[in-house]
Coordinates of N, CA and C in Angstrom, one line a residue:
M1 N 90.7 53.3 -5.4 CA 90.4 52.0 -5.0 C 90.6 52.0 -3.5
D2 N 89.6 51.4 -2.7 CA 89.6 51.3 -1.4 C 90.1 49.8 -0.9
T3 N 91.2 49.9 -0.9 CA 92.0 48.5 -0.6 C 91.7 47.9 0.7
K4 N 91.3 48.7 1.6 CA 90.9 48.3 3.1 C 90.0 47.4 2.9
N5 N 88.9 47.7 2.1 CA 87.8 46.8 2.1 C 87.7 45.8 0.9
M6 N 88.9 45.6 0.3 CA 89.1 44.7 -0.7 C 89.1 43.4 -0.1
Q7 N 88.5 42.4 -1.1 CA 88.2 40.9 -0.7 C 89.2 40.1 -1.4
Y8 N 89.9 39.3 -0.6 CA 90.8 38.3 -1.2 C 89.9 36.9 -1.4
E9 N 90.4 36.3 -2.0 CA 89.7 34.6 -2.5 C 89.2 34.0 -1.2
N10 N 90.0 34.2 -0.1 CA 89.4 33.4 1.2 C 88.8 34.3 2.0
G11 N 88.0 35.5 1.6 CA 87.3 36.2 2.1 C 88.0 37.3 3.2
S12 N 89.2 37.4 3.1 CA 89.7 38.3 4.0 C 89.9 39.6 3.5
S13 N 89.7 40.6 4.2 CA 89.9 41.9 3.7 C 91.5 42.3 3.4
E14 N 91.8 43.4 3.0 CA 93.1 43.8 2.8 C 93.7 44.0 4.0
E15 N 92.9 44.7 5.0 CA 93.6 44.8 6.6 C 94.0 43.4 7.2
E16 N 92.9 42.3 6.9 CA 93.2 41.3 7.6 C 94.5 40.3 7.0
H17 N 94.5 40.4 5.7 CA 95.5 39.9 4.7 C 96.9 40.5 5.2
N18 N 96.9 41.8 5.3 CA 98.3 42.4 5.9 C 98.8 41.7 7.4
K19 N 97.6 41.8 8.2 CA 97.9 41.5 9.5 C 98.2 39.9 9.6
I20 N 97.7 39.0 8.7 CA 98.0 37.5 8.5 C 99.6 37.6 8.3
L21 N 99.9 38.4 7.2 CA 101.3 38.3 7.0 C 102.2 38.7 7.9
H22 N 102.0 39.8 8.8 CA 102.7 40.1 10.0 C 102.7 39.2 11.0
M23 N 101.6 38.3 11.2 CA 101.6 37.3 12.3 C 102.2 36.3 12.0
R24 N 102.1 35.9 10.7 CA 102.9 34.6 10.1 C 104.5 34.9 10.3
E25 N 104.9 36.2 10.1 CA 106.1 36.5 10.3 C 106.7 36.4 11.9
L26 N 106.0 36.8 12.6 CA 106.3 36.9 14.0 C 106.2 35.4 14.6
V27 N 105.2 34.7 14.5 CA 105.1 33.2 14.9 C 106.0 32.5 14.5
E28 N 106.4 32.4 13.2 CA 107.4 31.5 12.7 C 108.7 31.8 13.4
K29 N 109.0 33.2 13.7 CA 110.2 33.4 14.3 C 110.4 32.5 15.8
Q30 N 109.2 32.5 16.3 CA 109.0 31.8 17.7 C 108.8 30.2 17.7
D31 N 108.4 29.9 16.6 CA 108.0 28.3 16.4 C 107.9 28.1 15.0
S32 N 109.0 27.2 14.6 CA 108.8 27.0 13.1 C 107.9 26.1 12.7
T33 N 107.1 25.2 13.6 CA 106.0 24.5 13.1 C 104.8 25.3 12.6
S34 N 105.0 26.8 13.0 CA 103.9 27.7 12.6 C 103.6 27.5 11.0
K35 N 104.8 27.0 10.4 CA 104.6 27.2 8.8 C 103.7 26.0 8.3
E36 N 103.2 25.0 9.1 CA 102.3 24.1 8.9 C 101.0 24.3 8.8
Y37 N 100.6 25.5 9.2 CA 99.2 26.1 9.6 C 98.9 27.2 8.6
D38 N 97.8 27.0 7.6 CA 97.5 27.9 6.7 C 97.0 29.5 7.1
D39 N 96.6 30.0 6.1 CA 96.4 31.5 6.3 C 94.9 31.6 7.2
L40 N 94.0 30.8 6.9 CA 92.7 30.7 7.7 C 92.8 30.2 9.0
T41 N 93.8 29.4 9.4 CA 93.9 29.2 10.8 C 94.4 30.4 11.4
L42 N 95.6 31.2 11.0 CA 95.8 32.2 11.5 C 94.9 33.4 11.6
R43 N 94.0 33.3 10.7 CA 92.9 34.4 10.7 C 91.9 34.2 11.7
R44 N 91.6 32.8 12.0 CA 90.6 32.6 13.0 C 91.1 33.2 14.6
F45 N 92.5 32.8 14.6 CA 93.2 33.4 15.8 C 93.1 35.0 15.9
L46 N 93.3 35.5 14.6 CA 93.3 37.1 14.7 C 91.8 37.6 14.9
R47 N 91.0 37.0 14.3 CA 89.6 37.4 14.5 C 89.0 37.1 16.0
A48 N 89.6 36.0 16.7 CA 89.2 35.9 18.0 C 89.7 37.0 18.9
R49 N 90.8 37.7 18.6 CA 91.2 38.8 19.3 C 91.2 39.9 18.7
D50 N 90.1 40.0 18.0 CA 89.7 41.5 17.5 C 90.8 42.2 16.4
L51 N 91.7 41.1 15.9 CA 92.7 41.5 14.8 C 94.0 42.4 15.7
D52 N 94.1 41.9 17.0 CA 95.0 42.7 17.5 C 96.2 41.6 17.6
I53 N 97.2 41.8 16.8 CA 98.3 40.8 16.2 C 98.9 40.1 17.4
D54 N 99.4 41.3 18.6 CA 100.1 40.6 19.6 C 99.6 39.7 20.4
K55 N 98.0 39.9 20.6 CA 97.3 39.2 21.5 C 97.0 37.9 20.6
A56 N 96.9 37.9 19.3 CA 96.7 36.7 18.5 C 98.1 36.0 18.5
C57 N 98.9 36.4 18.4 CA 100.2 35.6 18.3 C 100.3 35.0 19.5
T58 N 100.1 35.5 20.7 CA 100.5 34.8 22.0 C 99.2 33.6 22.1
M59 N 98.0 33.9 21.7 CA 97.1 32.8 21.7 C 97.3 31.7 20.9
F60 N 98.2 32.0 19.5 CA 98.3 31.2 18.6 C 99.8 30.0 19.1
L61 N 100.5 30.6 19.6 CA 101.7 30.1 20.3 C 101.3 29.2 21.4
K62 N 100.4 29.7 22.2 CA 99.8 28.9 23.3 C 99.3 27.6 22.8
Y63 N 98.4 27.8 21.6 CA 97.8 26.7 20.9 C 98.8 25.6 20.4
L64 N 99.9 26.0 19.9 CA 100.9 25.2 19.4 C 101.5 24.5 20.6
K65 N 101.9 25.0 21.5 CA 102.4 24.3 22.9 C 101.5 23.3 23.2
W66 N 100.2 23.7 23.4 CA 99.3 22.7 24.0 C 98.9 21.5 23.0
R67 N 99.2 21.8 21.6 CA 98.7 20.7 20.8 C 99.9 19.7 20.7
K68 N 101.0 20.2 20.9 CA 102.4 19.1 20.8 C 102.3 18.3 22.2
S69 N 101.8 18.8 23.4 CA 101.6 18.2 24.6 C 100.5 17.3 24.6
F70 N 99.3 18.0 24.3 CA 97.8 17.1 24.4 C 97.7 16.3 23.3
V71 N 98.2 16.2 22.2 CA 97.8 15.7 20.8 C 99.2 15.3 20.1
P72 N 100.2 14.7 20.9 CA 101.4 14.5 20.3 C 101.6 13.7 18.9
T73 N 100.4 12.8 18.8 CA 100.4 12.0 17.6 C 99.7 12.6 16.3
G74 N 98.8 13.8 16.7 CA 98.1 14.5 15.8 C 96.8 14.3 15.9
S75 N 96.2 13.3 16.6 CA 94.9 13.0 16.6 C 94.6 12.1 17.7
I76 N 93.3 12.1 18.2 CA 92.8 11.3 19.5 C 92.0 10.1 18.8
S77 N 92.3 8.8 19.2 CA 91.8 7.7 18.9 C 90.6 7.4 19.7
V78 N 89.7 6.7 19.2 CA 88.3 6.3 20.1 C 88.7 5.5 21.1
T79 N 89.9 4.6 20.9 CA 90.5 3.8 22.2 C 90.9 4.4 23.3
E80 N 91.1 5.8 23.3 CA 91.4 6.6 24.5 C 90.1 7.0 25.1
I81 N 89.2 7.1 24.6 CA 88.1 7.7 25.2 C 86.9 6.7 25.0
P82 N 86.9 5.5 25.7 CA 85.8 4.5 25.6 C 84.7 4.8 26.4
N83 N 85.0 5.5 27.5 CA 83.7 5.6 28.5 C 82.8 6.7 27.8
H84 N 83.3 7.8 27.2 CA 82.6 8.6 26.6 C 81.9 8.2 25.5
I85 N 82.5 7.3 24.6 CA 82.0 6.8 23.3 C 80.8 6.1 23.7
A86 N 80.9 5.4 24.9 CA 79.9 4.4 25.1 C 78.5 5.1 25.7
Q87 N 78.6 6.4 26.2 CA 77.5 7.1 26.6 C 76.7 7.5 25.4
N88 N 77.2 7.5 24.0 CA 76.5 7.9 22.9 C 75.8 9.0 23.0
K89 N 76.4 10.2 23.3 CA 75.8 11.5 23.6 C 75.9 12.6 22.6
L90 N 76.7 12.3 21.5 CA 77.0 13.3 20.7 C 76.9 12.6 19.2
F91 N 76.2 13.4 18.5 CA 75.9 13.3 17.0 C 76.0 14.3 16.0
M92 N 76.4 13.9 14.6 CA 76.5 14.9 13.6 C 76.0 14.3 12.3
Q93 N 75.0 15.1 11.8 CA 74.5 15.0 10.5 C 74.0 16.3 9.9
G94 N 73.9 16.2 8.6 CA 73.1 17.5 7.9 C 74.0 18.7 8.1
T95 N 73.4 19.8 7.3 CA 74.1 21.0 7.3 C 72.9 22.1 7.5
D96 N 73.1 23.3 8.1 CA 72.1 24.5 7.9 C 72.0 25.1 6.6
K97 N 71.4 26.2 6.4 CA 71.3 27.0 5.4 C 72.4 27.6 4.9
S98 N 73.4 27.6 5.7 CA 74.5 28.3 5.2 C 75.5 27.2 5.0
G99 N 75.1 26.0 5.0 CA 76.1 24.9 4.7 C 77.0 24.6 5.8
R100 N 76.8 24.8 7.1 CA 77.7 24.5 8.1 C 77.1 23.1 8.8
L101 N 78.0 22.5 9.2 CA 77.7 20.9 10.0 C 76.9 21.1 11.0
I102 N 75.9 20.2 11.4 CA 75.2 20.4 12.7 C 75.7 19.1 13.5
T103 N 75.8 19.7 14.5 CA 76.0 18.5 15.7 C 75.0 18.5 16.9
L104 N 74.6 17.5 17.5 CA 73.7 17.4 18.4 C 74.3 16.7 19.6
V105 N 74.4 17.3 20.9 CA 74.8 16.8 22.0 C 73.6 16.7 23.2
F106 N 73.6 15.7 23.8 CA 72.5 15.1 24.8 C 73.3 15.4 26.2
G107 N 72.8 16.5 26.8 CA 73.3 16.8 28.1 C 72.9 15.5 29.2
G108 N 72.1 15.2 29.1 CA 71.3 14.3 29.9 C 71.9 12.8 29.7
K109 N 73.0 12.6 29.0 CA 73.7 11.3 28.7 C 75.0 11.4 29.2
H110 N 75.3 12.6 29.6 CA 76.8 12.6 30.0 C 76.8 12.5 31.5
Y111 N 77.6 11.6 32.0 CA 78.2 11.0 33.3 C 79.7 11.4 33.6
P112 N 79.7 12.4 34.4 CA 81.1 12.6 34.7 C 82.2 11.6 35.6
N113 N 81.1 10.9 36.3 CA 81.8 9.8 37.2 C 82.2 8.5 36.6
N114 N 83.1 8.6 35.6 CA 83.7 7.2 34.9 C 85.2 7.1 35.3
P115 N 85.8 6.0 34.9 CA 86.9 5.8 35.4 C 88.2 6.6 34.6
G116 N 87.6 7.2 33.5 CA 88.6 8.0 32.9 C 88.7 9.3 33.1
G117 N 87.9 9.8 34.2 CA 87.9 11.1 35.0 C 88.1 12.3 33.6
L118 N 88.4 13.4 34.4 CA 88.5 14.7 33.4 C 89.3 14.6 32.4
E119 N 90.4 14.1 32.4 CA 91.3 13.8 31.4 C 90.8 13.4 30.1
E120 N 90.0 12.1 30.4 CA 89.4 11.4 29.2 C 88.4 12.3 28.5
F121 N 87.7 13.2 29.3 CA 86.7 13.9 28.6 C 87.2 15.0 28.0
K122 N 88.3 15.5 28.4 CA 88.9 16.7 27.5 C 89.5 16.0 26.3
R123 N 89.9 14.7 26.3 CA 90.3 14.1 25.0 C 89.1 13.8 24.1
Y124 N 87.9 13.4 24.7 CA 86.9 13.4 24.1 C 86.2 14.5 23.4
V125 N 86.3 15.7 24.0 CA 86.4 16.9 23.6 C 87.0 17.4 22.1
V126 N 88.2 17.0 22.1 CA 89.2 17.3 21.3 C 88.8 16.3 20.1
F127 N 88.6 15.1 20.5 CA 88.3 14.2 19.3 C 87.0 14.5 18.7
T128 N 86.0 15.0 19.3 CA 84.9 15.5 18.7 C 85.0 16.7 17.7
L129 N 85.6 17.9 18.2 CA 85.9 18.9 17.4 C 86.9 18.5 16.1
E130 N 87.9 17.7 16.4 CA 88.7 17.4 15.2 C 88.0 16.4 14.2
R131 N 86.9 15.6 14.5 CA 86.0 15.0 13.9 C 85.0 15.9 12.9
I132 N 84.6 17.0 13.8 CA 83.8 17.9 13.0 C 84.2 18.8 11.9
I133 N 85.7 19.2 12.4 CA 86.4 20.0 11.4 C 86.9 19.0 10.4
A134 N 87.1 17.8 10.4 CA 87.6 17.0 9.1 C 86.4 16.9 8.3
R135 N 85.1 16.8 8.9 CA 83.9 16.6 8.1 C 83.4 18.0 7.3
M136 N 84.0 19.1 7.8 CA 83.4 20.3 7.2 C 83.4 20.2 5.5
P137 N 82.3 20.9 5.1 CA 82.2 21.0 3.6 C 83.4 22.1 3.1
E138 N 83.9 21.9 2.0 CA 84.8 22.7 1.5 C 84.4 24.2 1.7
G139 N 85.3 25.1 2.0 CA 84.7 26.6 2.2 C 84.3 27.0 3.4
Q140 N 84.1 25.8 4.4 CA 83.5 26.1 5.6 C 84.4 26.1 6.9
E141 N 84.2 26.8 7.8 CA 85.1 27.0 8.9 C 84.4 26.7 10.2
K142 N 83.1 26.9 10.2 CA 82.3 26.9 11.3 C 81.2 25.5 11.4
F143 N 80.6 25.5 12.7 CA 79.7 24.5 12.6 C 78.7 25.0 13.7
V144 N 77.3 24.3 13.5 CA 76.2 24.7 14.6 C 76.0 23.6 15.4
S145 N 75.7 24.0 16.8 CA 75.4 22.7 17.4 C 74.1 23.0 18.3
I146 N 73.5 21.8 18.4 CA 72.1 21.8 19.3 C 72.5 21.1 20.5
A147 N 72.3 21.9 21.7 CA 72.5 21.1 23.0 C 71.1 20.9 23.7
D148 N 70.9 19.5 23.6 CA 69.8 19.2 24.3 C 69.8 18.8 25.8
I149 N 69.2 19.5 26.6 CA 69.4 19.2 28.0 C 68.1 18.6 28.6
Q150 N 67.5 17.8 27.8 CA 66.3 16.9 28.4 C 66.8 15.9 29.4
G151 N 66.2 15.7 30.4 CA 66.4 14.5 31.4 C 67.8 14.9 32.2
W152 N 68.3 16.0 32.1 CA 69.4 16.5 32.9 C 69.2 16.5 34.3
G153 N 70.0 16.2 35.1 CA 69.7 15.9 36.5 C 71.1 16.3 37.5
Y154 N 71.2 16.2 38.6 CA 72.3 16.2 39.4 C 73.4 15.3 38.9
T155 N 73.3 14.2 38.7 CA 74.1 13.1 38.1 C 74.8 13.6 37.0
N156 N 74.2 14.3 36.1 CA 74.8 14.8 35.0 C 75.8 15.9 35.1
S157 N 75.6 16.6 36.4 CA 76.4 18.0 36.4 C 77.6 17.8 36.5
D158 N 78.2 18.6 35.9 CA 80.0 18.3 35.5 C 80.4 20.0 35.4
V159 N 80.4 20.7 36.3 CA 80.9 22.1 36.0 C 82.4 22.0 35.7
R160 N 83.4 21.1 36.2 CA 84.6 21.1 35.9 C 84.8 20.7 34.3
G161 N 83.9 19.8 34.0 CA 84.0 19.3 32.8 C 83.6 20.4 31.7
Y162 N 82.5 21.1 31.8 CA 82.0 22.2 31.1 C 83.1 23.1 31.0
L163 N 83.6 23.6 32.2 CA 84.7 24.7 32.0 C 85.7 24.2 31.2
A164 N 86.3 23.0 31.3 CA 87.3 22.6 30.6 C 87.0 22.4 29.0
A165 N 85.9 22.0 28.7 CA 85.2 21.9 27.3 C 85.3 23.3 26.8
L166 N 84.8 24.2 27.6 CA 84.9 25.6 27.2 C 86.1 26.4 26.7
S167 N 87.0 25.9 27.8 CA 88.5 26.5 27.6 C 89.0 25.9 26.3
I168 N 88.8 24.6 26.0 CA 89.6 24.1 24.7 C 88.7 24.8 23.6
L169 N 87.5 25.0 23.5 CA 86.9 25.6 22.2 C 87.4 27.0 22.2
Q170 N 87.4 27.6 23.0 CA 87.5 29.1 23.2 C 89.1 29.5 22.9
D171 N 89.9 28.6 23.7 CA 91.3 28.9 23.5 C 92.2 28.2 22.3
Y172 N 91.7 27.1 22.1 CA 92.3 26.3 20.9 C 91.5 26.0 19.5
Y173 N 90.2 26.3 19.7 CA 89.5 26.2 18.4 C 88.6 27.5 18.4
P174 N 89.3 28.6 18.3 CA 88.5 29.8 18.2 C 87.8 30.0 16.7
E175 N 86.8 30.7 16.7 CA 85.9 30.9 15.5 C 85.6 29.7 14.8
R176 N 85.3 28.8 15.6 CA 84.7 27.3 15.0 C 83.1 27.2 15.3
L177 N 82.8 27.6 16.3 CA 81.3 27.8 16.6 C 80.6 28.7 16.0
A178 N 79.7 28.5 15.2 CA 78.9 29.5 14.5 C 77.7 29.9 15.3
K179 N 77.0 28.9 15.8 CA 75.8 29.0 16.8 C 75.6 28.0 17.6
M180 N 74.8 28.0 18.6 CA 74.5 27.0 19.5 C 73.0 27.2 20.0
F181 N 72.1 26.3 19.6 CA 70.8 26.2 20.3 C 70.8 25.3 21.6
V182 N 70.4 26.0 22.7 CA 70.3 25.3 24.0 C 68.7 24.9 23.8
V183 N 68.3 23.5 24.1 CA 66.8 23.2 24.0 C 66.5 22.5 25.1
H184 N 65.1 22.3 25.3 CA 64.7 21.5 26.5 C 65.5 21.8 27.8
V185 N 65.5 22.8 28.2 CA 66.3 23.3 29.3 C 65.4 23.0 30.7
P186 N 65.8 22.2 31.6 CA 65.1 22.0 32.7 C 65.6 23.1 33.7
Y187 N 64.7 23.4 34.7 CA 65.1 24.5 35.8 C 66.3 24.3 36.3
V188 N 66.4 23.0 36.7 CA 67.6 22.5 37.8 C 69.1 22.7 37.0
F189 N 68.9 22.8 35.6 CA 70.3 23.1 35.0 C 70.8 24.5 35.1
M190 N 69.8 25.5 35.4 CA 70.4 26.9 35.4 C 71.3 27.1 36.6
A191 N 71.3 26.2 37.6 CA 72.1 26.4 38.6 C 73.7 26.3 38.2
A192 N 74.0 25.1 37.3 CA 75.2 24.7 36.6 C 75.5 25.8 35.6
W193 N 74.5 26.3 35.0 CA 74.9 27.3 34.0 C 75.3 28.6 34.4
K194 N 74.7 29.0 35.6 CA 75.3 30.2 36.3 C 76.7 30.3 36.7
M195 N 77.2 28.8 37.2 CA 78.5 28.9 37.4 C 79.3 29.1 36.1
V196 N 78.9 28.5 35.1 CA 79.8 28.4 33.8 C 79.7 29.8 33.3
Y197 N 78.5 30.5 33.0 CA 78.2 31.6 32.2 C 79.4 32.6 32.5
P198 N 79.9 33.0 33.5 CA 81.1 34.0 33.8 C 82.3 33.8 33.0
F199 N 82.3 32.5 32.6 CA 83.7 31.9 32.0 C 83.6 32.3 30.4
I200 N 82.3 32.3 29.8 CA 82.3 32.4 28.4 C 82.6 33.8 28.0
D201 N 83.4 33.7 26.9 CA 83.7 35.1 26.6 C 82.6 35.9 25.9
E202 N 82.9 37.2 25.5 CA 81.6 37.8 24.9 C 81.2 37.3 23.6
K203 N 82.2 37.1 22.7 CA 82.1 36.3 21.3 C 81.2 35.2 21.4
T204 N 81.5 34.3 22.3 CA 80.8 33.1 22.3 C 79.3 33.1 22.8
K205 N 79.3 34.3 23.8 CA 77.7 34.4 24.4 C 77.0 35.0 23.3
K206 N 77.5 35.6 22.4 CA 76.4 35.9 21.3 C 76.0 34.8 20.6
K207 N 76.7 33.9 20.5 CA 76.4 32.6 19.7 C 75.2 31.6 20.5
I208 N 74.9 31.8 21.5 CA 74.2 31.0 22.3 C 72.7 31.5 22.3
V209 N 71.8 30.6 21.9 CA 70.5 30.8 21.8 C 69.6 29.8 22.5
F210 N 69.0 30.0 23.8 CA 68.0 29.4 24.6 C 66.8 29.6 23.8
V211 N 66.2 28.1 23.5 CA 64.8 28.1 22.7 C 64.0 27.5 23.8
E212 N 62.7 28.3 23.8 CA 61.5 27.7 24.4 C 60.9 26.4 23.9
N213 N 60.3 25.7 24.7 CA 60.1 24.3 24.0 C 58.8 24.7 22.9
K214 N 57.9 25.5 23.4 CA 57.0 25.7 22.2 C 57.3 26.4 20.9
H215 N 58.4 27.0 20.9 CA 59.1 27.4 19.6 C 60.2 26.7 19.1
L216 N 60.3 25.5 19.5 CA 61.6 24.7 19.3 C 61.7 24.3 17.8
T217 N 60.8 23.9 17.1 CA 60.8 23.4 15.6 C 60.9 24.7 14.9
S218 N 60.1 25.6 15.2 CA 59.8 26.9 14.3 C 61.4 27.5 14.4
T219 N 61.8 27.6 15.7 CA 63.1 28.3 15.7 C 64.3 27.6 14.9
L220 N 64.4 26.3 15.1 CA 65.3 25.8 14.2 C 65.0 25.5 12.7
L221 N 63.9 25.8 12.3 CA 63.8 25.8 10.8 C 64.0 27.1 10.2
K222 N 64.2 28.0 11.1 CA 64.7 29.3 10.5 C 66.1 29.2 9.8
D223 N 66.8 28.3 10.5 CA 68.2 28.2 10.3 C 68.7 27.0 9.5
I224 N 67.6 26.0 9.7 CA 67.9 24.6 9.1 C 66.7 24.0 8.3
D225 N 67.1 23.7 7.1 CA 65.9 23.2 6.1 C 65.3 21.8 7.1
E226 N 64.1 21.5 6.8 CA 63.5 20.3 7.2 C 64.2 19.2 6.8
S227 N 64.7 18.9 5.7 CA 65.4 17.8 5.0 C 66.9 17.6 5.8
Q228 N 67.3 18.6 6.6 CA 68.5 18.6 7.0 C 68.6 18.4 8.7
L229 N 67.0 18.8 9.2 CA 66.9 18.8 10.6 C 66.8 17.5 11.2
P230 N 67.3 17.2 12.5 CA 67.3 15.7 13.0 C 65.7 15.4 13.4
D231 N 65.4 14.0 13.1 CA 64.1 13.7 13.1 C 63.3 13.8 14.5
I232 N 64.1 13.9 15.5 CA 63.6 14.1 16.7 C 62.9 15.5 17.0
Y233 N 63.3 16.4 16.1 CA 62.8 17.8 16.2 C 61.7 18.0 14.9
G234 N 61.4 17.0 14.3 CA 60.4 17.3 13.3 C 61.1 17.1 11.8
G235 N 62.3 16.8 11.7 CA 63.0 17.0 10.4 C 63.0 15.5 9.9
K236 N 64.1 15.4 8.9 CA 64.1 14.2 8.2 C 65.2 13.3 8.3
L237 N 66.3 13.7 9.0 CA 67.6 12.9 9.3 C 67.4 12.2 10.6
K238 N 67.9 11.1 10.3 CA 68.3 10.1 11.6 C 69.6 10.5 12.1
L239 N 69.6 10.3 13.3 CA 70.9 10.7 14.2 C 71.9 9.7 14.0
V240 N 73.2 10.2 13.6 CA 74.3 9.6 13.5 C 75.3 9.8 14.6
P241 N 75.8 8.8 15.3 CA 76.8 8.9 16.3 C 78.2 9.7 15.7
I242 N 78.9 10.7 16.4 CA 79.7 11.3 15.7 C 81.0 10.3 15.4
Q243 N 81.3 9.1 16.1 CA 82.3 8.2 16.1 C 82.0 7.7 14.7
D244 N 80.8 7.5 14.2 CA 80.2 6.7 13.0 C 80.2 7.6 11.8
S245 N 80.6 8.8 12.0 CA 80.1 9.7 10.9 C 81.3 10.0 10.0

């Protein structure tokens, strides 16, 4: 029997299963709160580091330290992020053909110059990721995002914010993003994109798809049924603000 390729109920291979057990033993010696996290969580960190146990342990322990400091109560309240909630820029509704939640963010509705500054934006990013994860259908670990850049201008440019969001996603929520469609991209946006691109890890780069306007609906329909596609792209679903989802 080829045990290396044997699959467990959670989809892990024999190799992954054994490495998860080893990783758990190591991280629990370093931080007892590791016991609160299930094997799927450890597996995401392992996969993010190509099954390198030492690198995955370092990444996971860094996450635990960050979470205790940044989210000490275990969650972010909407009262902590009023300026970004008011911008009404992120929505969540429907699932793709693989059953993964669909989010939609409007880059042209993000304005970095608000009283909350960068810290409030980082809290907003964590709030949205936590809300997405909490709403994931059973058996799903990833989500799909549509980043709509229509109307984006220099007043929306926020390279510091983009880098902060990218760091949070890659360092603390690995293997959560399945795919990102970037649509309605104005030429002026590419200047900001070129500044952010070098900081995107190779795994994430492969998940980002820029879509030409003329192929927008047809491209989205390859992954998303019409019944689940937002109505602004020719689908059937109305947009639901993430705080109301």
